[in-house]
mmCIF file of C-alpha atoms and ligand atoms in Angstrom:
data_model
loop_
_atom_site.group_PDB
_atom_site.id
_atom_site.type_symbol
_atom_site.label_atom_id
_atom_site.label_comp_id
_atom_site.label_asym_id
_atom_site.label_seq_id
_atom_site.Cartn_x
_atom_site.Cartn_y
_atom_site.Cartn_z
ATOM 1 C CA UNK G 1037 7.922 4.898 18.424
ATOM 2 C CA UNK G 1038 7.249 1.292 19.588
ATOM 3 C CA UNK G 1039 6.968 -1.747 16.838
ATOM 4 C CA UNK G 1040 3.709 -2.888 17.653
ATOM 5 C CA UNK G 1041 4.539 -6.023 14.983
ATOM 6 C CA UNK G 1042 8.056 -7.587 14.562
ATOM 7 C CA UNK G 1043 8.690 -9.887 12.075
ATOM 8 C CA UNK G 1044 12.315 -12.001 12.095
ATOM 9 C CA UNK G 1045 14.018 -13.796 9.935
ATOM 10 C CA UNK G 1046 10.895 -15.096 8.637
ATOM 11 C CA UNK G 1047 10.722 -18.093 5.753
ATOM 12 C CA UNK G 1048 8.336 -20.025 4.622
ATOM 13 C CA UNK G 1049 7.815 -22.564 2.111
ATOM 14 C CA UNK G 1050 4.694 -24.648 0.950
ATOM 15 C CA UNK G 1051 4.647 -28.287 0.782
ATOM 16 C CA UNK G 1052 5.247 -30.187 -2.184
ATOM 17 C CA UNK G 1053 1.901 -31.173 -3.420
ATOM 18 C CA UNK G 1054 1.672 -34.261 -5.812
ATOM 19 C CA UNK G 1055 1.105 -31.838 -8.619
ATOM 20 C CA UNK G 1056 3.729 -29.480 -7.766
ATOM 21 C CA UNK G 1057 7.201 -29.162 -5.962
ATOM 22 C CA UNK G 1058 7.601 -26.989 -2.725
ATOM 23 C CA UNK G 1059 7.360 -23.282 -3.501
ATOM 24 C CA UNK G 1060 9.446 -20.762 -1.085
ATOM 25 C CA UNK G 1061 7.707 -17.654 -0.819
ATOM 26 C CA UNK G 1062 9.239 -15.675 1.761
ATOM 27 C CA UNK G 1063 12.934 -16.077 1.835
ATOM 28 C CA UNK G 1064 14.250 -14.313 5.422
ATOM 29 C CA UNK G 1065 11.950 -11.690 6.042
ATOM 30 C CA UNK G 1066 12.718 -8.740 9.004
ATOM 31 C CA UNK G 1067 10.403 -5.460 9.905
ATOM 32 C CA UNK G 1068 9.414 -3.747 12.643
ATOM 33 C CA UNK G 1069 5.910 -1.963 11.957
ATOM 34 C CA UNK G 1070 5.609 1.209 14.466
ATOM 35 C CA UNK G 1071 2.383 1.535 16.151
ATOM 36 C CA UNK G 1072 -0.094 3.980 14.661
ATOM 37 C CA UNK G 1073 1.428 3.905 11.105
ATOM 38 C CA UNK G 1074 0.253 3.463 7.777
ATOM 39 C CA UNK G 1075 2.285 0.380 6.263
ATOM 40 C CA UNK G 1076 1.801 -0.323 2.633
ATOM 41 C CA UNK G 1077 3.316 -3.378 1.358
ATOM 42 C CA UNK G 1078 4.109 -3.259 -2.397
ATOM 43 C CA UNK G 1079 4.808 -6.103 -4.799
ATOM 44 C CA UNK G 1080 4.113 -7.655 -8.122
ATOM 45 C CA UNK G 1081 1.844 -10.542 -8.094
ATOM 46 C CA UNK G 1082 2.926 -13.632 -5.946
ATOM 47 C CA UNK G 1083 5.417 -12.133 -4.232
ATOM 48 C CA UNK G 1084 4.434 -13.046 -1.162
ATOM 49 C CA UNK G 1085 2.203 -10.051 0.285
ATOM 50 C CA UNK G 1086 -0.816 -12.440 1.411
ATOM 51 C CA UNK G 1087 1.329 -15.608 2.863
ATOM 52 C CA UNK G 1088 3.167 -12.897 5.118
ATOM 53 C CA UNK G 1089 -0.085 -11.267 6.311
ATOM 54 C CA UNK G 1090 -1.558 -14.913 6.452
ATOM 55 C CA UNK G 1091 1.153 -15.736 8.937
ATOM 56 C CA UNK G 1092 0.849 -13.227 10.762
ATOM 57 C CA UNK G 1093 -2.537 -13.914 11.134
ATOM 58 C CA UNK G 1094 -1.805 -17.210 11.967
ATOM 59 C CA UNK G 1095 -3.524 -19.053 8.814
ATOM 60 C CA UNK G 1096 -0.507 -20.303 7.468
ATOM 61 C CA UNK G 1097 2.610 -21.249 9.245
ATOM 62 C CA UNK G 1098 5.662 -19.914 8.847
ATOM 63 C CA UNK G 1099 8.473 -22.927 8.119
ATOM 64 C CA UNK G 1100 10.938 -20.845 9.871
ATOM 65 C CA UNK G 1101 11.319 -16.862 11.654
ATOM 66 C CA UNK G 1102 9.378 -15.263 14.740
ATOM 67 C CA UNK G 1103 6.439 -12.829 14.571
ATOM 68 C CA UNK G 1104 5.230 -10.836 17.739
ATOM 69 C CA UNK G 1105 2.344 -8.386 17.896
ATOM 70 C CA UNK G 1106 1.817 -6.500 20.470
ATOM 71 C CA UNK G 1107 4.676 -8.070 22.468
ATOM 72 C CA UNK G 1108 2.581 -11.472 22.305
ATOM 73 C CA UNK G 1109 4.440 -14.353 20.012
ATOM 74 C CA UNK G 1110 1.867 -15.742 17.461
ATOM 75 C CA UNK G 1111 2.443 -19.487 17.816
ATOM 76 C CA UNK G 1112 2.855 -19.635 21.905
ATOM 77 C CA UNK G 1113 0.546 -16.400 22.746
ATOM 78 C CA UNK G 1114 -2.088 -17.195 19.407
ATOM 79 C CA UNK G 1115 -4.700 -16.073 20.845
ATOM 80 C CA UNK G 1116 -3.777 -12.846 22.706
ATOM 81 C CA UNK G 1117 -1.679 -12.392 19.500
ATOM 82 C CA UNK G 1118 -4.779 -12.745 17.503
ATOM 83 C CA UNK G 1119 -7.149 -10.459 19.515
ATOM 84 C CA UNK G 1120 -5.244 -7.217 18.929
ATOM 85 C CA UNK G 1121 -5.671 -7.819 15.175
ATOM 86 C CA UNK G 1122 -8.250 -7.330 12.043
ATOM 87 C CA UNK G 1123 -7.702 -8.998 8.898
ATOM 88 C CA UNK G 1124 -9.251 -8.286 6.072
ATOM 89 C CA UNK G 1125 -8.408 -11.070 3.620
ATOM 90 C CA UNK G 1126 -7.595 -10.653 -0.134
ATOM 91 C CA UNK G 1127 -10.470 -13.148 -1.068
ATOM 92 C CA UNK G 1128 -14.038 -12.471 0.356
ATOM 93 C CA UNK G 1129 -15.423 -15.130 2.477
ATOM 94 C CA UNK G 1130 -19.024 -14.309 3.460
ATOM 95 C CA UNK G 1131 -21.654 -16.505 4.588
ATOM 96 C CA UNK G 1132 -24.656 -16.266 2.447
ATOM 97 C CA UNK G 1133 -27.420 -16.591 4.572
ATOM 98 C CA UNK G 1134 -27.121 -14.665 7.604
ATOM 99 C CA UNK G 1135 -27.454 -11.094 7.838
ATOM 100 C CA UNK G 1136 -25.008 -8.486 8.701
ATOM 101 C CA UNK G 1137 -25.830 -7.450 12.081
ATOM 102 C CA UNK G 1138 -25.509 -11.393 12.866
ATOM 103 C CA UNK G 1139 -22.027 -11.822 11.208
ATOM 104 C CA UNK G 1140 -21.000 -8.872 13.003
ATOM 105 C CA UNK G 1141 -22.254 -10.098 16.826
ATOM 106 C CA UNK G 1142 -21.142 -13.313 15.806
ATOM 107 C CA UNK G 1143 -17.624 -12.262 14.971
ATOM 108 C CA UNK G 1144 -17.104 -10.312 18.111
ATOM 109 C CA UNK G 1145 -18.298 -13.426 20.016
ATOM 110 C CA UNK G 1146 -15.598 -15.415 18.408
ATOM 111 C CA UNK G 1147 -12.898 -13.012 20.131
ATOM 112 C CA UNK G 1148 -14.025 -13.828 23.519
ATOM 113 C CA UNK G 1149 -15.688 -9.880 23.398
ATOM 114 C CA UNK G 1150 -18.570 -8.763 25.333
ATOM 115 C CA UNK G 1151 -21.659 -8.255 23.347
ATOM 116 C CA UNK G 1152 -21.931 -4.133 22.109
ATOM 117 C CA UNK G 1153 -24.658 -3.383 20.647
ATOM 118 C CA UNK G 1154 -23.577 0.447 19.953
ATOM 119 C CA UNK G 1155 -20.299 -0.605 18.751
ATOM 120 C CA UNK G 1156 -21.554 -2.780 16.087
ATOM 121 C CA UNK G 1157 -24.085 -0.061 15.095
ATOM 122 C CA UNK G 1158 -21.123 2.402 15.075
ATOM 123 C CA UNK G 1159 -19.121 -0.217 12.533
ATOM 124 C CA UNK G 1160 -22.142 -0.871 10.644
ATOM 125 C CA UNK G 1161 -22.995 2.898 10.102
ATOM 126 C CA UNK G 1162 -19.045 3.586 9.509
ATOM 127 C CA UNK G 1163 -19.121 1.638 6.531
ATOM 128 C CA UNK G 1164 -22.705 2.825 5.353
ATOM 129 C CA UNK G 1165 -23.987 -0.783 6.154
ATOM 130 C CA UNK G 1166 -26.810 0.462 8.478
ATOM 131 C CA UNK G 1167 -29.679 -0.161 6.497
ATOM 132 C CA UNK G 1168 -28.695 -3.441 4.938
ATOM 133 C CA UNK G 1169 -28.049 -5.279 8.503
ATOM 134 C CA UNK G 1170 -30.744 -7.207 8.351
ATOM 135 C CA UNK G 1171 -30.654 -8.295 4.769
ATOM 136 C CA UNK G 1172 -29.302 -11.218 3.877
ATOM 137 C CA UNK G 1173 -25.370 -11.198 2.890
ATOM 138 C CA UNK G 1174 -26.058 -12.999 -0.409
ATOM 139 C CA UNK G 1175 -28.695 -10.036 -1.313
ATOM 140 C CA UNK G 1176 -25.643 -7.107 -0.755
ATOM 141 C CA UNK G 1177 -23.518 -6.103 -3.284
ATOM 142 C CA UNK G 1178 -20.062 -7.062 -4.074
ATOM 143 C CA UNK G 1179 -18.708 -3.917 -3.139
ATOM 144 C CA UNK G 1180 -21.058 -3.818 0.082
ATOM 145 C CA UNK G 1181 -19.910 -7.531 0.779
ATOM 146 C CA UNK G 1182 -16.373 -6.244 0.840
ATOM 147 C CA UNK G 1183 -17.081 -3.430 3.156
ATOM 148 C CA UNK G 1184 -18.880 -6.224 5.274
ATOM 149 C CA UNK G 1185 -15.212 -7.498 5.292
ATOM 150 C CA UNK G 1186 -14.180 -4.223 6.296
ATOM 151 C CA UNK G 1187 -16.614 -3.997 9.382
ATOM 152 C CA UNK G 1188 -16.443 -7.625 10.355
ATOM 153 C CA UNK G 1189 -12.464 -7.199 10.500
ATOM 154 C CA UNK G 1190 -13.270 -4.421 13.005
ATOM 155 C CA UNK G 1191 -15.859 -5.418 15.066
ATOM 156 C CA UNK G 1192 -13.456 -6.554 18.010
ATOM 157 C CA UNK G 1193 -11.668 -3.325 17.914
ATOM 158 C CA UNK G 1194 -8.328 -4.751 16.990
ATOM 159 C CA UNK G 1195 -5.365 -2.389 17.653
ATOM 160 C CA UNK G 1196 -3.943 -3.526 14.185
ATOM 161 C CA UNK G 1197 -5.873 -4.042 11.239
ATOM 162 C CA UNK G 1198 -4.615 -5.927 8.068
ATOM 163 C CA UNK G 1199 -6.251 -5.183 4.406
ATOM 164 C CA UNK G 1200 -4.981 -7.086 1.724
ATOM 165 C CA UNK G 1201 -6.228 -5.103 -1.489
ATOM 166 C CA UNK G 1202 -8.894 -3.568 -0.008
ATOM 167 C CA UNK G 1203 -9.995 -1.870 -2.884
ATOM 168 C CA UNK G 1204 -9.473 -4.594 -5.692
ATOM 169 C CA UNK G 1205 -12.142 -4.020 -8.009
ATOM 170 C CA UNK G 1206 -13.901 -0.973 -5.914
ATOM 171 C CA UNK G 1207 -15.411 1.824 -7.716
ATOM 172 C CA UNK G 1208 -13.824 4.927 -7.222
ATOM 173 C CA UNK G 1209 -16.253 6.601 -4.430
ATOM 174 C CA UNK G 1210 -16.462 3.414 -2.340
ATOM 175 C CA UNK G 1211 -12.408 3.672 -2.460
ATOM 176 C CA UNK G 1212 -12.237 7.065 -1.056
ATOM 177 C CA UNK G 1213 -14.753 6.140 1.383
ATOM 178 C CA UNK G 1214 -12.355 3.188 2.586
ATOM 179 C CA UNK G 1215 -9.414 5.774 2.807
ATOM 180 C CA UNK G 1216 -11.330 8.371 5.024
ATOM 181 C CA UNK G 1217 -12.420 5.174 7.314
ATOM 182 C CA UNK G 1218 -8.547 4.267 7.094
ATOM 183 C CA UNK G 1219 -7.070 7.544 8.280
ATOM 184 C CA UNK G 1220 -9.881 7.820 11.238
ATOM 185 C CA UNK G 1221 -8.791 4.211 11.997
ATOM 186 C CA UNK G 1222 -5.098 5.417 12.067
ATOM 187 C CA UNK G 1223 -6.229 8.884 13.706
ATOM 188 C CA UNK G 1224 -8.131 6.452 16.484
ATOM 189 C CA UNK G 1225 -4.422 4.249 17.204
ATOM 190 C CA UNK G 1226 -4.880 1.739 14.909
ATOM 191 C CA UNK G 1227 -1.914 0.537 13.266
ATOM 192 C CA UNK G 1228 -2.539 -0.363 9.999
ATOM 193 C CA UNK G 1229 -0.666 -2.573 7.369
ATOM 194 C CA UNK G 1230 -2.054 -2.672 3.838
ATOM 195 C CA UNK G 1231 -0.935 -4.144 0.320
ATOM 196 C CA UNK G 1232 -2.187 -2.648 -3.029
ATOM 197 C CA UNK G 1233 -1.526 -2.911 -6.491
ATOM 198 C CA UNK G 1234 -2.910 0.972 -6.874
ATOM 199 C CA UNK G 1235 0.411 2.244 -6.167
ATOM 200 C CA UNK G 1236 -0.847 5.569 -5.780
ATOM 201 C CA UNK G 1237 -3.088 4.799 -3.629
ATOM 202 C CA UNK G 1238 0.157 3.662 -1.349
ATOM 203 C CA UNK G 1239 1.343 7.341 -2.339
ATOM 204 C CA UNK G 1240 -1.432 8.889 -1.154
ATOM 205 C CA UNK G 1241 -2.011 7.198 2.023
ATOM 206 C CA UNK G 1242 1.205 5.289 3.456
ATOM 207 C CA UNK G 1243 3.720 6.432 5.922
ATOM 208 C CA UNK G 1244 6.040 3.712 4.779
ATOM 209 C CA UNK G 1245 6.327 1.326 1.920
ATOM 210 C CA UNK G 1246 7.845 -1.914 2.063
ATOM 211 C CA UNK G 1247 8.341 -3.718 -1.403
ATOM 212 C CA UNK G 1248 8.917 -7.697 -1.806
ATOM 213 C CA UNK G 1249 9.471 -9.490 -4.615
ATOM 214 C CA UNK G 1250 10.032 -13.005 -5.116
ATOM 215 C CA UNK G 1251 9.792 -13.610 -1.035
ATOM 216 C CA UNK G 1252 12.481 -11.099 -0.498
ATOM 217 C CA UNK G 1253 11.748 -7.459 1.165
ATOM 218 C CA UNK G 1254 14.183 -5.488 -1.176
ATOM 219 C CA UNK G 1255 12.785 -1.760 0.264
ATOM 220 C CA UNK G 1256 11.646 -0.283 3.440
ATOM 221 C CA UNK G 1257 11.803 3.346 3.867
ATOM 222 C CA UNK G 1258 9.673 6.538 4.499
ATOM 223 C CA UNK G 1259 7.392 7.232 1.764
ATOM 224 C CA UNK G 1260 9.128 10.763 1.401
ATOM 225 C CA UNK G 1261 12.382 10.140 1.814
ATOM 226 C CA UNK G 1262 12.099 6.945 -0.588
ATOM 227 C CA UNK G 1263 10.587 9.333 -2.950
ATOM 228 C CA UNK G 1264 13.233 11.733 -2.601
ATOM 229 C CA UNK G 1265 15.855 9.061 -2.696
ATOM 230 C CA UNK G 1266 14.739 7.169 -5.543
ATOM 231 C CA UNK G 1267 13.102 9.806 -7.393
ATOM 232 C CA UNK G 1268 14.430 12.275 -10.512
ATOM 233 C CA UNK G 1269 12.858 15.790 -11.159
ATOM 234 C CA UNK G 1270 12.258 16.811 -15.130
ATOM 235 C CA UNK G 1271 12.145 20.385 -15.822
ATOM 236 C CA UNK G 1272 9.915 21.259 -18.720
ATOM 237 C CA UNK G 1273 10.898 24.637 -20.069
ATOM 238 C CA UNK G 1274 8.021 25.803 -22.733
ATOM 239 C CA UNK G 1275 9.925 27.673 -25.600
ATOM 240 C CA UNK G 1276 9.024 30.916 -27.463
ATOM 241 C CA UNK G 1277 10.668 29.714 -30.545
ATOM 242 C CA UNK G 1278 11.217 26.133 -31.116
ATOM 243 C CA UNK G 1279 14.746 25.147 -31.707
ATOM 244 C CA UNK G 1280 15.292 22.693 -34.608
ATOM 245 C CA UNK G 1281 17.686 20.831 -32.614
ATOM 246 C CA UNK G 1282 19.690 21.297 -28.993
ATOM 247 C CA UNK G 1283 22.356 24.053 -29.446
ATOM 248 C CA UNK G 1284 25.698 22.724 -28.650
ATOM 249 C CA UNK G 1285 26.646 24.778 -25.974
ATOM 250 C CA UNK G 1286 23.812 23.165 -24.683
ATOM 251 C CA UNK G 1287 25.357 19.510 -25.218
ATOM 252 C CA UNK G 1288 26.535 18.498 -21.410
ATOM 253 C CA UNK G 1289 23.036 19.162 -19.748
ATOM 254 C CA UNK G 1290 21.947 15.476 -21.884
ATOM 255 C CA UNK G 1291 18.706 17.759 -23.050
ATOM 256 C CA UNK G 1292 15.688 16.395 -25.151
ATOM 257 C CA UNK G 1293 13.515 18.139 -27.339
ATOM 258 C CA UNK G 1294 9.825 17.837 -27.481
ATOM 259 C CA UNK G 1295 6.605 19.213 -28.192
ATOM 260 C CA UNK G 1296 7.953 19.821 -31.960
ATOM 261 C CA UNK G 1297 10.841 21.268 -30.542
ATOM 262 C CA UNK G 1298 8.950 24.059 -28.483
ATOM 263 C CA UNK G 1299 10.157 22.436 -25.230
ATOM 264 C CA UNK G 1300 13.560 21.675 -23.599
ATOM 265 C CA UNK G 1301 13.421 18.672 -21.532
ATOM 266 C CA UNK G 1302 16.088 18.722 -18.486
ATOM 267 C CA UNK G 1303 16.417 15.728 -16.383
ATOM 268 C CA UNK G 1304 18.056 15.850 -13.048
ATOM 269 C CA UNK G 1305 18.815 13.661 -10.057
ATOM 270 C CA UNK G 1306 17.289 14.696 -6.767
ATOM 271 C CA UNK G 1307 20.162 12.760 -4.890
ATOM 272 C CA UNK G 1308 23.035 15.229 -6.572
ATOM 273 C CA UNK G 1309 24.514 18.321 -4.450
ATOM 274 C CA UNK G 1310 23.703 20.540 -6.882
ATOM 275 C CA UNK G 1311 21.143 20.628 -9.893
ATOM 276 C CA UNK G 1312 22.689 22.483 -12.029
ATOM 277 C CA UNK G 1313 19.474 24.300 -13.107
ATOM 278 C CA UNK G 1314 20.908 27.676 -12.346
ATOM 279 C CA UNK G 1315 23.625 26.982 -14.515
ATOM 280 C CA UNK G 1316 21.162 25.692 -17.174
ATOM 281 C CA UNK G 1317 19.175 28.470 -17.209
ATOM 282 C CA UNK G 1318 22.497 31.112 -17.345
ATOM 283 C CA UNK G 1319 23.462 29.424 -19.950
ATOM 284 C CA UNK G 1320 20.276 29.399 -21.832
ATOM 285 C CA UNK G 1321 20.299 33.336 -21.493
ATOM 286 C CA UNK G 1322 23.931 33.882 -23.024
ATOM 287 C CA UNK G 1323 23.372 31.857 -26.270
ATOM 288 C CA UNK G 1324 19.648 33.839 -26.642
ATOM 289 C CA UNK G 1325 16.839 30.929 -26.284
ATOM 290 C CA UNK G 1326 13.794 32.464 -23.665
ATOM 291 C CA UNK G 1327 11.270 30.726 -22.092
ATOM 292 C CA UNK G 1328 7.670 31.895 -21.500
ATOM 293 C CA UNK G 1329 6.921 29.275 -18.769
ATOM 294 C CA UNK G 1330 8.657 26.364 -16.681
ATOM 295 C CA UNK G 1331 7.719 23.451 -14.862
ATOM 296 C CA UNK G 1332 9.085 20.469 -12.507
ATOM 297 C CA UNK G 1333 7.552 16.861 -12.305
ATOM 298 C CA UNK G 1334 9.065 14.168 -10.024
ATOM 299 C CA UNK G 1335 8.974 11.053 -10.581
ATOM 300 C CA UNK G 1336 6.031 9.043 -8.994
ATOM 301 C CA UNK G 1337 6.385 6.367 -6.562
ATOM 302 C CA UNK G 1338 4.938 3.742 -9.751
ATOM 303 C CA UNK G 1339 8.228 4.448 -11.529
ATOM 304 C CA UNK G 1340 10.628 4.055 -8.522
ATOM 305 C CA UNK G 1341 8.709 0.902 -7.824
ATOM 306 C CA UNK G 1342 8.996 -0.635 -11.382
ATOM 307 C CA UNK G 1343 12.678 -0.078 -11.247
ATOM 308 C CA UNK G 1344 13.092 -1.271 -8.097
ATOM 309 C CA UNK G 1345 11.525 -4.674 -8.963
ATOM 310 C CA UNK G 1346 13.497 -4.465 -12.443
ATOM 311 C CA UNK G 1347 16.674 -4.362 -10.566
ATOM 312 C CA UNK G 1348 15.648 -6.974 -8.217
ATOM 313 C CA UNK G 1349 14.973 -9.575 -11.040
ATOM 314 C CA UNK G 1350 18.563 -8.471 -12.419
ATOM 315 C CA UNK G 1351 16.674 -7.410 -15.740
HETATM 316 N N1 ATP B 675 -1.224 -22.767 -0.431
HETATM 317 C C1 ATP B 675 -0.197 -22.631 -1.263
HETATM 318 N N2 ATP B 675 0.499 -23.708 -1.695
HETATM 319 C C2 ATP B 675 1.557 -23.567 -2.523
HETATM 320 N N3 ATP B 675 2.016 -22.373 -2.969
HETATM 321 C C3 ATP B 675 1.368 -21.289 -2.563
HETATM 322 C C4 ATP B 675 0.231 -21.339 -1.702
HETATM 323 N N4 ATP B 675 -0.190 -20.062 -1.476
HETATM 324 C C5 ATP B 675 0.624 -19.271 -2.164
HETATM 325 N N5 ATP B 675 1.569 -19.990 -2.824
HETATM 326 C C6 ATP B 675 2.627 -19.452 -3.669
HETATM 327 O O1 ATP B 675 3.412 -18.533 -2.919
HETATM 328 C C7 ATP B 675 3.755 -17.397 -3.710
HETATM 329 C C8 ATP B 675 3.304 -16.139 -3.005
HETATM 330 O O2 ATP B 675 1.893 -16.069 -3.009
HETATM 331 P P1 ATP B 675 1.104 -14.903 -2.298
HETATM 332 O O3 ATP B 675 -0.339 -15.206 -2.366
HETATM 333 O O4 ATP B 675 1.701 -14.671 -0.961
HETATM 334 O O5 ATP B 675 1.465 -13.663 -3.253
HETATM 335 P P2 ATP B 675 0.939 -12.179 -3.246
HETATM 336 O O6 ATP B 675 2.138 -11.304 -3.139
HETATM 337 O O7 ATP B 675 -0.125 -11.999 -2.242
HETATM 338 O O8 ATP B 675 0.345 -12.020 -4.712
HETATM 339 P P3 ATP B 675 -0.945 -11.227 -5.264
HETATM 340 O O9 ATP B 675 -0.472 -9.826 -5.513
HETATM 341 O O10 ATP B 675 -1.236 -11.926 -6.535
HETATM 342 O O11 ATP B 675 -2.033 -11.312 -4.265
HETATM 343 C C9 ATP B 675 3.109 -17.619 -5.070
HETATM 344 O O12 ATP B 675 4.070 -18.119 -5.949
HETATM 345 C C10 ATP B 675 2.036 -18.646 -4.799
HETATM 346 O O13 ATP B 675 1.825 -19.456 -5.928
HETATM 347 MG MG1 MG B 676 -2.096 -11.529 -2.331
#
């Protein structure tokens, strides 16, 4: 795999204003995004998610660090940097009075791209926006303005696309919608780098998740193997008698009761050699307690990010 966007050593902090004092919100920042992946960045609010895209993007300048996409640096090659990429920004930004298909041609224009009339019916049809092109944009609705976002951000066929919270306040069929255009996109070559707060949306869709907090990338790792890394299995075993309290012999497995005592709780690492389920469950059978049913949960990737931030701010 080839990084299609490198980022190094990245900083940047905002100018004192005359209310407030400079603010550093990336502190050193380093990743390699593969071409063709799914890229979801994680953090907690004001971490720094936007101002990295936004640099990348070349909207705000970085105060210190390198970015290249596509091989093309995005101060000295802007523009060829700029033309591989769709952004679609956190905030909507929409001109009121012109219609769709115009934004769209318009757009296009502005990336020095040949007028295509079927491509911009394609995008417009994509995102279900067919029939409202020639309404104007102040006349759509919000969530139809934000898939206007969607479509204008891809309307110069950028080889890497950029969503910051593209489904912020999306009702929950428009959302899938935007995840089957996201996997074509990805199953077309687009690379694609997204930030969410739905964290299972990230579990759903991402190859690999990068966290930041506080300007710092703390995590980047394979979905999976983060979840397998990171994550602890319960087994739920659903008693035919409920115990009154944990046996004893029972005492080094760290057990909990629940369910009014009609269900052993056994929680396990998924890092550790062995389990020691089998062991559990012989040991279970010698002192007499059966089980009519059994079942494993692992931990999602909400939890591992919670205590990944929680460790982060030393709390
Ligand atoms: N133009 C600016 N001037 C000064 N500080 C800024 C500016 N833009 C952002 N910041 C600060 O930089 C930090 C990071 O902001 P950023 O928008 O990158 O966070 P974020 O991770 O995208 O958060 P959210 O999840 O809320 O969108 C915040 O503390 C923010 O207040
Ligand atoms: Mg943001």
């Amino acid at each position: 795999m080839t990084a299609i966007v490198s980022i190094r050593d990245l900083t940047k902090t905002y100018a004192p204003s005359r209310r407030g004092k400079g603010f550093t919100a990336l502190r050193g920042i380093s990743l390699d995004i593969e071409q063709g992946e799914i890229f979801a960045l994680l953090g907690p609010n004001g971490a720094g998610k936007t101002t990295l895209i936004s640099i990348i993007c070349g909207i705000v300048n970085a105060s210190g660090g390198s970015v290249s996409v596509g091989g093309f640096d995005i101060v000295s090659d802007y523009r060829k940097a700029r033309g591989m990429i769709g952004l679609v920004p956190q905030e909507l930004t929409n001109d009121a009075f012109v219609t769709p298909l115009a934004t769209l041609r318009f757009s296009r224009g502005l990336f020095g791209k040949a007028p295509a009339p079927d491509i911009i019916e394609k995008v417009l049809r994509d995102l279900s926006l067919w029939d409202k092109r020639d309404e104007r944009i102040i006349a759509l609705s919000g969530g139809m303005k934000r898939r206007l976002m969607i479509a204008k951000a891809l309307v110069h066929e950028p080889d890497v696309l950029f969503l910051d919270e593209p489904t912020a306040g999306v009702d929950v069929e428009l959302r899938q919608d935007m995840w089957k255009l996201v996997r074509g996109l990805r199953e077309s070559g687009v690379t694609i780098i997204l930030t969410t707060h739905y964290i299972e949306e990230a579990e759903e869709m991402a190859d690999r998740v990068g966290v930041i907090n506080k300007g710092e990338l703390i995590v980047v790792e394979e979905k999976a193997g983060l979840m397998r890394r990171m994550g602890r299995k319960q087994l739920t075993l659903h008693l035919h008698e409920a115990l009154a309290a944990i046996p004893p012999a029972l005492g080094p497995y760290g057990l909990e009761l629940a369910a009014g005592g009609t269900e052993l709780v056994y929680t396990y690492d998924t890092r550790g050699e062995r389990t020691g389920i089998t062991a559990l469950l012989a040991d279970l059978n010698e002192i007499g307690i059966r089980f009519r049913d059994l079942q494993t949960e692992q931990s999602s990737l909400e939890e591992i990010f919670v205590n990944l931030v929680r460790e982060g701010d030393g709390r």
